Amino acid sequence: MDFPEPHYSNKQKISVLYIDDEPALVEIGKLFLERGGKIAVTPATSAEEALPLLAGGAIDGVVSDLQMPGMDGIELLREVRRRYGPLPFIIFTGKGREEAVIEALNAGVDYYLQKGGAPKPQFAELENSIIQAVEKRRIARALEESEERYRTVVEDQTEMICWFDPEGVILFANEAFCRHFGVPGKEMVGRRFTPKIPVHEQGRLRRHFASLTPDHPAAHIDHQVVMPSGEVRWHGWTDRASFDPAGNLIRIQSVGRDITDYKNAEAAILASEQRLKGVIESLPDPTFAIDREGRVTLWNRQMERLTGVAAAGVIGRSDCDPQIRGQVRPVLAEIVLGRASGETRSRHTAARWEDGSLTGEITVITGDGEERVLQGRATPLRGPDGETVGAIESLRDITEIRAGERTLHEANALLEWTIDALPEIVGIMRPDRRVIRYNRAGYEALGMTPEEVAGKPCYSLIGRARPCEACATEMALKSRKPETIEKYVPELDQHLRCTSVPIIDRDGEVCLVVEQLAPVPAGEPGEGEAPDDALTGAGTS
C-alpha cells in the first residue's frame, strides 16, 4: 500500500537506529539519509550496542544489516519484536539469499532491501521505505488508539448499546447492556439474543423494525420488556440500520435506556392531573383555564352553570367568547398571558396584582337580564422549566357583598352626617384614650383639623400631660356602663356635662368609647362639678 510522503519539521524528524558492523557504511548511510531533512540517524555497529539505545523509547524505526558478528540481523529482529512489538524494522543487506529473505519475513520484517549499485538511488529507496514503514505504523497506532477511545466511550456510556445482524446475532454489546440483562459480555456476543417482549407489544415492535429503510434508517420506540426476574420494565430505544449498496440490511445499532422511572413519573403526573381536575370540578367557584394560545383546557361544572355553556362546547377552542352568554369572558387570564386588547383590559375594575395573581371585578348582565358583579382571580400556570404555559381563572359572584358594602357605606355616611349635625361635642376614642374622630363641633371647639387630632391622647389636645383626675371615660371603662359627670374646664372657661358610653364587642370587651360634652345651662346646680378638671376631648372629661 502506498502512503503519501509527509512533510517533517525539525521536531517531526523520524528517528532511525542504523546498525551495521562496518562503521564506514554506517557513516555513509547517515550522510545520505539525513540529507533530505526528514530523518535523524542514530548509528550503532552491533546488535548488542543497539538494544540499549532502543530502551530509551525515542526510536521510530530500525535499519539493520543481516550478517553481523555476535547477534545477527534476524536475531535482532526477533528480539525487537519480542520487546517492542510492531516497531518498524528494515533489513538492509548485501546478501540476498532466498532462505534469508523468507526467514526475515517470517520473523516480521517490514522491508528487506539489498545493498549494491549507485548509492544515491539505493539510499533514496531506503529513505522511502523507512518513511512508509514508520507512517504505516503511525497510522496503525492512531487507528488502534481511535478504536480504543471509541470502545472506551461506548463502554463508559450509561445507555445500553448493542449491534446485531438481521438474524438477531449480537455483534457487540457494551457493559451497560450486558449488566442490564444479566449476561456476561463474552456470552452475549456471537449469539442470538432477544429480550422477552410482552405479547401486546410484539406487533408494534415488528412494525418498528420493518420501518427501517435506506431512506429512513433511524427510528425511536418506547416499549415494555420482561426482565429475567419477571419484572416488567420500560425501555426507550433509538435504532439505526446499516445497508449495503444493494439496499440489503447489514446490521442494526441500538442505543437504549431504562425509562421505567420516567414512565412511572409520567403516570403519576397523569394521575395527579386527574385528581387536580376532580378537585377543580368540585370547587364552588366557576373556574376555567386556557393555554398560551388562548385555547380553553379546563371548564368546571360551576362555569357551565354560570355561562350556560357545556365544557364540551369550549374545551380546545380559543373563540369561546361567542359561546358564553352574559359577557362572561376569560379577561383576566388573557391579561396574564398578554393576549388581551385595550378594550378587554378596560372592562375590569379594581384590577391589581397580588401574590402572583391578577384580581379584578367586572359587571355582567346574565341571560335572564339580571346585573351581577363578578370578582375574578387569574394565576399564570408554569411548566417544569418555569415558563408560562397558560393561566387559570376563578370567578366569584360578589353581587350581594358589594350591595351590602354600599348599604353599610350609606349607613355610615348617614351616621356621620347626623353626628356632625349635633351642636354638642361628640368624640369617639379607643380604650387607651387615643382619639379616632370628633364631630364638627369638637374640631371647632379645639380649633384643630381631623388630621391634627387623629391618634392623639384626648387630654393632650388641651395641653394636658396626663389624664384628667375626674374623667367620665375612666369611670365608664371600669363600670362598663354609661357615666356622666359635670365639671369646670378652665382651658375653655366652660362648665360641661360629660357623658361617656362604652361600646362592648362580641367578646365582652370595651372596644370604643363615645363621649358627649354639653355646656351646663346657667343657673343649674353644679352637682358633681369638678372645678379643677378640664376638657379632654372624647371621653376624658
Coordinates of C-alpha atoms in Angstrom, one line a residue:
M1 CA 0.0 0.0 0.0
D2 CA 1.4 3.4 -1.0
F3 CA 1.4 6.2 1.6
P4 CA 1.8 9.9 0.8
E5 CA 5.0 11.4 1.8
P6 CA 4.5 13.7 4.8
H7 CA 6.4 16.9 5.5
Y8 CA 8.5 16.9 8.6
S9 CA 9.7 19.9 10.6
N10 CA 12.8 19.6 12.7
K11 CA 10.7 18.5 15.6
Q12 CA 9.0 15.9 13.5
K13 CA 12.0 14.1 12.0
I14 CA 11.9 10.3 12.0
S15 CA 14.3 8.9 14.5
V16 CA 16.1 5.8 13.0
L17 CA 18.5 3.4 14.6
Y18 CA 21.0 2.4 11.8
I19 CA 23.0 -0.8 12.6
D20 CA 26.0 -2.1 10.5
D21 CA 29.2 -3.8 11.6
E22 CA 31.1 -1.6 9.1
P23 CA 31.5 1.9 10.6
A24 CA 32.2 3.4 7.2
L25 CA 28.9 2.2 5.8
V26 CA 27.1 3.5 8.8
E27 CA 28.6 6.9 8.3
I28 CA 27.7 6.9 4.5
G29 CA 24.2 5.8 5.4
K30 CA 23.8 8.5 8.0
L31 CA 25.0 11.1 5.5
F32 CA 22.6 10.1 2.7
L33 CA 19.5 9.6 5.0
E34 CA 19.9 12.9 6.9
R35 CA 20.5 14.9 3.7
G36 CA 16.8 15.2 3.0
G37 CA 16.0 16.7 6.4
K38 CA 13.3 14.1 7.2
I39 CA 15.3 11.5 9.1
A40 CA 17.6 11.7 12.1
V41 CA 20.0 8.7 12.3
T42 CA 21.4 7.2 15.5
P43 CA 24.4 4.9 14.5
A44 CA 25.3 1.5 16.0
T45 CA 27.9 -1.1 14.9
S46 CA 26.4 -4.1 16.6
A47 CA 23.1 -5.5 17.8
E48 CA 24.4 -5.6 21.4
E49 CA 25.1 -1.8 21.1
A50 CA 21.7 -1.2 19.5
L51 CA 19.4 -2.8 22.1
P52 CA 20.2 -0.4 25.0
L53 CA 19.6 2.5 22.6
L54 CA 16.1 1.1 21.8
A55 CA 15.3 1.0 25.5
G56 CA 15.0 4.8 25.6
G57 CA 11.8 4.7 23.6
A58 CA 12.8 7.5 21.2
I59 CA 13.4 5.4 18.1
D60 CA 10.8 5.4 15.4
G61 CA 12.3 2.6 13.3
V62 CA 15.3 0.3 12.8
V63 CA 17.6 -0.3 9.8
S64 CA 19.9 -3.3 10.3
D65 CA 22.5 -5.3 8.4
L66 CA 21.8 -9.0 8.1
Q67 CA 25.2 -10.6 8.8
M68 CA 27.0 -9.2 11.8
P69 CA 29.3 -10.7 14.5
G70 CA 27.5 -11.9 17.5
M71 CA 23.7 -11.3 17.2
D72 CA 22.8 -11.1 13.5
G73 CA 20.0 -9.1 11.9
I74 CA 17.4 -11.9 12.1
E75 CA 18.1 -12.5 15.8
L76 CA 17.9 -8.8 16.5
L77 CA 14.6 -8.6 14.6
R78 CA 13.1 -11.4 16.8
E79 CA 14.4 -9.6 19.9
V80 CA 12.9 -6.3 18.8
R81 CA 9.5 -8.0 18.1
R82 CA 9.6 -9.6 21.5
R83 CA 10.4 -6.4 23.3
Y84 CA 8.8 -3.7 21.2
G85 CA 6.1 -5.3 19.1
P86 CA 5.5 -3.9 15.6
L87 CA 8.3 -1.3 15.7
P88 CA 9.2 -0.7 12.0
F89 CA 12.2 -2.9 11.1
I90 CA 14.1 -2.9 7.7
I91 CA 16.9 -5.3 6.8
F92 CA 19.4 -3.6 4.5
T93 CA 22.0 -6.1 3.4
G94 CA 24.2 -7.1 0.6
K95 CA 23.1 -10.8 1.0
G96 CA 20.1 -11.8 -1.0
R97 CA 19.7 -15.5 -0.3
E98 CA 16.1 -16.6 -0.7
E99 CA 16.1 -18.6 2.6
A100 CA 17.3 -15.4 4.4
V101 CA 14.5 -13.3 2.9
I102 CA 11.9 -16.0 3.9
E103 CA 13.3 -16.2 7.4
A104 CA 13.2 -12.4 7.8
L105 CA 9.6 -12.2 6.5
N106 CA 8.6 -14.9 8.9
A107 CA 10.2 -13.0 11.7
G108 CA 8.1 -10.0 10.9
V109 CA 10.4 -7.7 8.9
D110 CA 8.7 -4.7 7.3
Y111 CA 11.1 -4.4 4.3
Y112 CA 14.0 -6.4 3.0
L113 CA 16.3 -4.3 0.8
Q114 CA 19.6 -5.3 -0.9
K115 CA 22.7 -3.1 -1.0
G116 CA 24.5 -2.6 -4.2
G117 CA 24.6 -0.2 -7.1
A118 CA 24.7 3.6 -7.1
P119 CA 24.4 5.0 -3.5
K120 CA 22.0 7.8 -4.4
P121 CA 19.1 5.7 -5.7
Q122 CA 19.9 3.0 -3.2
F123 CA 19.6 5.2 -0.2
A124 CA 16.6 7.1 -1.8
E125 CA 14.8 3.7 -1.8
L126 CA 15.8 3.1 1.8
E127 CA 14.6 6.5 2.8
N128 CA 11.3 5.9 1.1
S129 CA 10.9 2.5 2.8
I130 CA 11.7 4.0 6.2
I131 CA 9.1 6.7 5.8
Q132 CA 6.4 4.3 4.6
A133 CA 7.1 1.8 7.4
V134 CA 7.0 4.5 10.1
E135 CA 3.9 6.1 8.6
K136 CA 2.2 2.7 8.3
R137 CA 3.0 2.1 12.0
R138 CA 1.8 5.6 13.0
I139 CA -1.5 5.1 11.1
A140 CA -2.0 1.7 12.6
R141 CA -1.3 3.1 16.1
A142 CA -3.6 6.0 15.6
L143 CA -6.3 3.6 14.4
E144 CA -5.8 1.4 17.5
E145 CA -6.0 4.5 19.7
S146 CA -9.1 5.7 18.0
E147 CA -10.8 2.3 18.3
E148 CA -9.8 2.1 21.9
R149 CA -11.1 5.6 22.6
Y150 CA -14.4 4.7 20.8
R151 CA -14.7 1.5 22.7
T152 CA -13.9 3.3 26.0
V153 CA -16.6 5.9 25.3
V154 CA -19.1 3.2 24.3
E155 CA -18.3 1.1 27.3
D156 CA -18.5 4.1 29.7
Q157 CA -21.9 5.1 28.5
T158 CA -24.8 4.6 30.9
E159 CA -27.0 3.9 27.9
M160 CA -27.3 0.3 26.6
I161 CA -25.6 -0.1 23.2
C162 CA -25.5 -3.1 21.0
W163 CA -25.2 -4.1 17.4
F164 CA -26.9 -7.1 15.9
D165 CA -27.3 -8.6 12.4
P166 CA -30.6 -9.4 10.6
E167 CA -30.7 -12.8 12.3
G168 CA -30.5 -11.2 15.7
V169 CA -27.0 -12.3 16.5
I170 CA -25.2 -9.9 18.8
L171 CA -22.1 -8.4 17.2
F172 CA -21.3 -6.0 20.0
A173 CA -22.8 -5.2 23.4
N174 CA -21.4 -2.7 25.9
E175 CA -21.1 -3.3 29.6
A176 CA -24.3 -1.4 30.4
F177 CA -26.3 -3.7 28.0
C178 CA -24.8 -6.9 29.4
R179 CA -25.2 -5.8 33.0
H180 CA -28.9 -4.8 32.5
F181 CA -29.8 -8.2 31.1
G182 CA -27.5 -10.1 33.5
V183 CA -25.5 -11.8 30.8
P184 CA -21.6 -11.6 30.7
G185 CA -20.2 -9.8 27.6
K186 CA -18.3 -12.9 26.4
E187 CA -21.5 -15.0 26.5
M188 CA -23.6 -12.2 24.9
V189 CA -21.5 -11.6 21.7
G190 CA -21.9 -14.1 18.9
R191 CA -25.3 -15.5 20.0
R192 CA -28.9 -14.7 19.2
F193 CA -30.3 -12.6 22.0
T194 CA -33.8 -11.2 22.0
P195 CA -35.3 -9.8 25.3
K196 CA -38.7 -11.2 26.2
I197 CA -41.4 -8.8 24.9
P198 CA -45.0 -8.8 26.2
V199 CA -47.5 -10.1 23.7
H200 CA -49.3 -6.8 23.3
E201 CA -46.0 -5.1 22.4
Q202 CA -44.7 -7.6 19.8
G203 CA -46.7 -6.4 16.8
R204 CA -45.7 -2.8 17.4
L205 CA -42.0 -3.7 17.7
R206 CA -42.1 -5.7 14.4
R207 CA -43.6 -2.8 12.6
H208 CA -40.9 -0.5 14.1
F209 CA -38.1 -2.6 12.7
A210 CA -39.9 -3.0 9.4
S211 CA -40.0 0.7 9.0
L212 CA -36.2 1.0 8.9
T213 CA -35.2 1.5 5.2
P214 CA -32.2 3.0 3.4
D215 CA -34.2 6.2 3.0
H216 CA -35.3 6.2 6.7
P217 CA -32.7 4.2 8.5
A218 CA -33.4 5.5 12.1
A219 CA -36.4 5.4 14.4
H220 CA -37.2 5.5 18.1
I221 CA -39.6 3.4 20.1
D222 CA -40.6 3.0 23.7
H223 CA -41.9 -0.4 24.8
Q224 CA -42.1 -2.8 27.7
V225 CA -39.6 -5.6 28.4
V226 CA -40.0 -8.6 30.6
M227 CA -36.7 -8.9 32.6
P228 CA -35.2 -12.3 33.6
S229 CA -36.6 -11.7 37.1
G230 CA -40.1 -11.5 35.6
E231 CA -40.3 -7.7 36.3
V232 CA -41.9 -5.7 33.5
R233 CA -39.9 -2.5 32.8
W234 CA -40.0 0.2 30.1
H235 CA -37.2 0.7 27.6
G236 CA -36.6 3.6 25.1
W237 CA -34.6 2.6 22.0
T238 CA -33.2 4.5 19.1
D239 CA -32.3 2.1 16.3
R240 CA -30.2 2.9 13.2
A241 CA -29.9 0.4 10.4
S242 CA -26.9 0.0 8.1
F243 CA -27.4 -1.2 4.5
D244 CA -25.1 -2.3 1.7
P245 CA -25.1 -0.6 -1.7
A246 CA -27.8 -3.0 -2.9
G247 CA -30.1 -2.0 0.0
N248 CA -29.7 -5.2 2.0
L249 CA -29.7 -4.9 5.8
I250 CA -26.3 -5.4 7.3
R251 CA -26.7 -4.6 10.9
I252 CA -28.7 -2.5 13.4
Q253 CA -27.2 -0.4 16.1
S254 CA -29.5 0.1 19.1
V255 CA -29.0 2.7 21.8
G256 CA -31.4 2.5 24.7
R257 CA -32.1 3.3 28.3
D258 CA -34.4 2.1 31.0
I259 CA -37.2 4.7 31.2
T260 CA -39.3 2.9 33.8
D261 CA -38.9 5.7 36.4
Y262 CA -39.8 8.3 33.7
K263 CA -42.9 6.3 32.7
N264 CA -43.9 5.8 36.3
A265 CA -43.5 9.6 36.9
E266 CA -45.5 10.3 33.8
A267 CA -48.3 8.0 35.0
A268 CA -48.1 9.7 38.5
I269 CA -48.3 13.1 36.8
L270 CA -51.3 12.0 34.8
A271 CA -53.0 10.6 37.9
S272 CA -52.2 13.9 39.7
E273 CA -53.7 15.8 36.9
Q274 CA -56.8 13.7 37.1
R275 CA -57.0 14.3 40.8
L276 CA -56.5 18.0 40.3
K277 CA -59.2 18.0 37.6
G278 CA -61.5 16.3 40.1
V279 CA -60.7 19.0 42.8
I280 CA -61.3 21.8 40.3
E281 CA -64.6 20.2 39.2
S282 CA -65.8 20.2 42.8
L283 CA -64.8 23.8 43.5
P284 CA -67.8 26.0 44.5
D285 CA -66.5 28.9 42.3
P286 CA -66.7 28.9 38.5
T287 CA -63.1 28.0 37.3
F288 CA -61.5 27.6 33.9
A289 CA -58.0 27.5 32.4
I290 CA -56.5 28.5 29.0
D291 CA -53.2 27.7 27.3
R292 CA -50.7 30.2 25.8
E293 CA -52.7 30.3 22.6
G294 CA -55.9 31.1 24.4
R295 CA -57.5 27.6 24.0
V296 CA -59.7 26.5 26.8
T297 CA -58.2 23.5 28.6
L298 CA -60.5 23.3 31.7
W299 CA -64.1 24.3 32.3
N300 CA -65.7 23.1 35.6
R301 CA -69.3 22.5 36.3
Q302 CA -69.9 25.8 38.1
M303 CA -68.6 27.5 35.0
E304 CA -71.2 25.6 33.0
R305 CA -73.9 26.8 35.4
L306 CA -72.7 30.4 35.3
T307 CA -72.5 30.6 31.5
G308 CA -74.9 28.0 30.3
V309 CA -72.2 26.5 28.1
A310 CA -71.1 22.9 28.5
A311 CA -67.4 22.1 28.7
A312 CA -67.6 20.1 25.5
G313 CA -68.6 23.3 23.7
V314 CA -65.5 25.3 24.7
I315 CA -62.6 22.8 25.5
G316 CA -59.9 23.2 22.9
R317 CA -61.4 26.4 21.4
S318 CA -59.9 29.8 21.5
D319 CA -63.1 31.5 20.2
C320 CA -65.2 30.6 23.1
D321 CA -66.5 34.1 23.8
P322 CA -69.5 34.0 21.5
Q323 CA -70.5 30.7 23.2
I324 CA -70.7 32.4 26.6
R325 CA -73.8 34.3 27.5
G326 CA -73.8 37.3 29.9
Q327 CA -70.5 38.7 28.6
V328 CA -68.5 36.4 30.9
R329 CA -65.1 36.2 29.3
P330 CA -61.6 35.0 30.4
V331 CA -60.5 38.6 30.5
L332 CA -58.0 38.3 33.4
A333 CA -56.5 35.1 32.1
E334 CA -56.0 36.9 28.7
I335 CA -54.3 39.8 30.5
V336 CA -52.0 37.4 32.4
L337 CA -50.9 35.8 29.1
G338 CA -50.5 39.2 27.4
R339 CA -53.3 38.4 24.9
A340 CA -55.8 41.0 26.0
S341 CA -56.7 44.0 23.9
G342 CA -57.1 47.5 25.4
E343 CA -60.9 47.1 25.3
T344 CA -60.6 43.9 27.1
R345 CA -58.4 45.3 29.9
S346 CA -60.7 48.3 30.4
R347 CA -63.7 46.1 31.2
H348 CA -62.3 45.2 34.7
T349 CA -62.3 47.5 37.7
A350 CA -60.1 47.3 40.8
A351 CA -57.5 45.2 38.8
R352 CA -54.3 44.6 40.7
W353 CA -51.5 42.0 41.1
E354 CA -51.5 40.3 44.5
D355 CA -49.3 37.3 45.5
G356 CA -48.5 36.5 41.9
S357 CA -52.2 36.6 40.8
L358 CA -54.2 39.2 39.0
T359 CA -57.6 40.1 40.6
G360 CA -60.3 42.4 39.3
E361 CA -64.1 42.9 39.1
I362 CA -66.5 43.0 36.2
T363 CA -70.2 43.7 36.0
V364 CA -72.2 41.5 33.6
I365 CA -75.8 41.0 32.5
T366 CA -76.8 37.4 32.8
G367 CA -79.1 35.5 30.4
D368 CA -82.2 36.4 32.5
G369 CA -81.3 40.1 32.3
E370 CA -80.0 40.4 35.9
E371 CA -76.9 42.5 36.6
R372 CA -74.3 40.7 38.6
V373 CA -70.8 41.6 39.9
L374 CA -68.1 39.0 39.4
Q375 CA -64.7 39.0 41.1
G376 CA -62.0 37.2 39.1
R377 CA -58.6 35.9 40.1
A378 CA -56.2 34.7 37.4
T379 CA -52.9 33.0 38.0
P380 CA -50.2 32.0 35.5
L381 CA -49.6 28.3 35.0
R382 CA -45.9 27.4 34.9
G383 CA -44.2 24.5 33.1
P384 CA -41.3 22.4 34.6
D385 CA -38.8 25.0 33.4
G386 CA -40.7 27.9 34.9
E387 CA -42.1 29.1 31.5
T388 CA -45.7 30.3 31.4
V389 CA -47.8 27.6 29.7
G390 CA -51.3 29.0 30.4
A391 CA -53.5 30.7 33.0
I392 CA -56.2 29.6 35.4
E393 CA -59.0 31.9 36.5
S394 CA -61.8 31.6 39.1
L395 CA -64.9 33.8 39.3
R396 CA -66.9 34.6 42.4
D397 CA -70.3 36.2 42.4
I398 CA -69.9 39.1 44.9
T399 CA -73.1 41.0 43.9
E400 CA -74.6 40.6 47.5
I401 CA -71.3 41.6 49.1
R402 CA -71.0 44.8 47.0
A403 CA -74.6 45.6 47.7
G404 CA -74.1 45.1 51.5
E405 CA -71.0 47.3 51.3
R406 CA -73.0 50.0 49.6
T407 CA -75.7 49.8 52.3
L408 CA -73.1 49.9 55.0
H409 CA -71.4 52.9 53.3
E410 CA -74.7 54.7 53.1
A411 CA -75.4 54.0 56.8
N412 CA -72.0 55.2 57.9
A413 CA -72.4 58.3 55.8
L414 CA -75.8 59.0 57.4
L415 CA -74.4 58.4 60.8
E416 CA -71.5 60.8 60.2
W417 CA -73.9 63.4 58.8
T418 CA -76.1 63.0 61.9
I419 CA -73.2 63.3 64.4
D420 CA -71.8 66.3 62.6
A421 CA -75.2 68.0 62.8
L422 CA -75.3 67.8 66.6
P423 CA -74.5 71.1 68.4
E424 CA -72.8 69.2 71.3
I425 CA -69.2 68.0 71.1
V426 CA -69.2 64.2 70.3
G427 CA -66.0 62.2 70.1
I428 CA -65.0 58.5 69.5
M429 CA -61.9 57.1 71.1
R430 CA -60.2 53.8 71.8
P431 CA -59.9 52.5 75.4
D432 CA -56.4 53.9 75.6
R433 CA -58.0 57.4 75.1
R434 CA -56.5 57.9 71.6
V435 CA -59.0 59.8 69.5
I436 CA -60.5 58.3 66.3
R437 CA -62.6 61.4 65.4
Y438 CA -64.7 64.3 66.6
N439 CA -67.8 65.8 65.1
R440 CA -67.7 69.2 63.6
A441 CA -68.5 70.9 66.9
G442 CA -65.5 69.2 68.5
Y443 CA -63.0 70.3 65.9
E444 CA -64.3 73.8 66.1
A445 CA -64.1 73.9 69.9
L446 CA -60.5 72.7 69.8
G447 CA -59.6 74.8 66.8
M448 CA -57.9 71.8 65.1
T449 CA -58.3 69.7 62.0
P450 CA -59.2 66.0 61.9
E451 CA -55.6 65.2 60.8
E452 CA -54.2 67.1 63.9
V453 CA -56.5 65.2 66.2
A454 CA -56.5 61.6 65.0
G455 CA -54.4 59.2 67.1
K456 CA -53.5 61.6 69.8
P457 CA -54.4 61.1 73.6
C458 CA -57.5 63.2 74.3
Y459 CA -56.0 65.1 77.3
S460 CA -53.0 66.2 75.2
L461 CA -55.4 68.2 72.9
I462 CA -55.9 70.8 75.6
G463 CA -52.3 70.8 76.7
R464 CA -52.5 68.3 79.5
A465 CA -49.6 65.9 80.1
R466 CA -51.7 63.2 81.9
P467 CA -55.3 62.1 82.0
C468 CA -57.8 64.2 83.9
E469 CA -58.4 63.4 87.6
A470 CA -62.2 63.5 87.1
C471 CA -62.9 61.5 84.0
A472 CA -66.3 60.1 82.8
T473 CA -64.4 57.8 80.3
E474 CA -62.3 56.3 83.1
M475 CA -65.5 55.7 85.1
A476 CA -67.2 54.1 82.1
L477 CA -64.2 51.8 81.3
K478 CA -64.4 50.5 84.9
S479 CA -68.2 50.2 85.2
R480 CA -68.8 49.1 81.6
K481 CA -71.9 51.3 81.5
P482 CA -72.6 55.0 80.6
E483 CA -71.3 57.5 83.1
T484 CA -72.0 61.3 83.5
I485 CA -70.1 64.0 85.4
E486 CA -70.2 67.8 85.4
K487 CA -67.1 69.9 85.8
Y488 CA -65.5 73.2 85.0
V489 CA -62.9 73.2 82.2
P490 CA -60.6 76.3 82.8
E491 CA -58.9 75.9 79.3
L492 CA -62.3 76.5 77.7
D493 CA -63.7 78.5 80.6
Q494 CA -66.9 76.4 80.5
H495 CA -69.0 74.2 82.8
L496 CA -69.6 70.9 80.9
R497 CA -71.8 67.9 81.3
C498 CA -69.6 64.9 80.2
T499 CA -71.3 61.6 79.3
S500 CA -69.2 58.6 78.3
V501 CA -70.8 55.5 76.8
P502 CA -68.7 52.2 76.4
I503 CA -69.1 50.1 73.3
I504 CA -68.8 46.4 74.1
D505 CA -67.6 43.9 71.4
R506 CA -68.7 40.3 70.9
D507 CA -66.0 39.1 73.3
G508 CA -67.4 41.3 76.0
E509 CA -64.5 43.8 75.9
V510 CA -64.7 47.6 75.6
C511 CA -63.6 48.4 72.1
L512 CA -64.7 52.0 71.8
V513 CA -65.9 54.9 74.0
V514 CA -68.3 57.6 72.7
E515 CA -68.3 60.8 74.7
Q516 CA -70.7 63.7 74.5
L517 CA -69.7 67.1 76.0
A518 CA -72.5 69.7 76.5
P519 CA -72.5 73.1 78.3
V520 CA -74.3 73.1 81.7
P521 CA -77.1 75.7 81.4
A522 CA -76.6 78.8 83.6
G523 CA -78.5 78.6 86.9
E524 CA -78.5 74.7 87.1
P525 CA -77.0 73.3 90.3
G526 CA -73.4 72.2 89.8
E527 CA -73.7 68.8 91.5
G528 CA -70.7 66.6 90.8
E529 CA -68.8 69.5 89.4
A530 CA -65.0 69.3 89.4
P531 CA -63.8 72.9 89.1
D532 CA -60.1 72.0 88.7
D533 CA -60.7 69.4 85.9
A534 CA -60.5 70.1 82.2
L535 CA -62.0 69.1 78.8
T536 CA -60.0 66.1 77.5
G537 CA -61.8 65.6 74.2
A538 CA -63.7 62.5 73.6
G539 CA -64.2 60.8 76.8
T540 CA -61.6 62.4 79.1
S541 CA -63.9 64.9 80.8

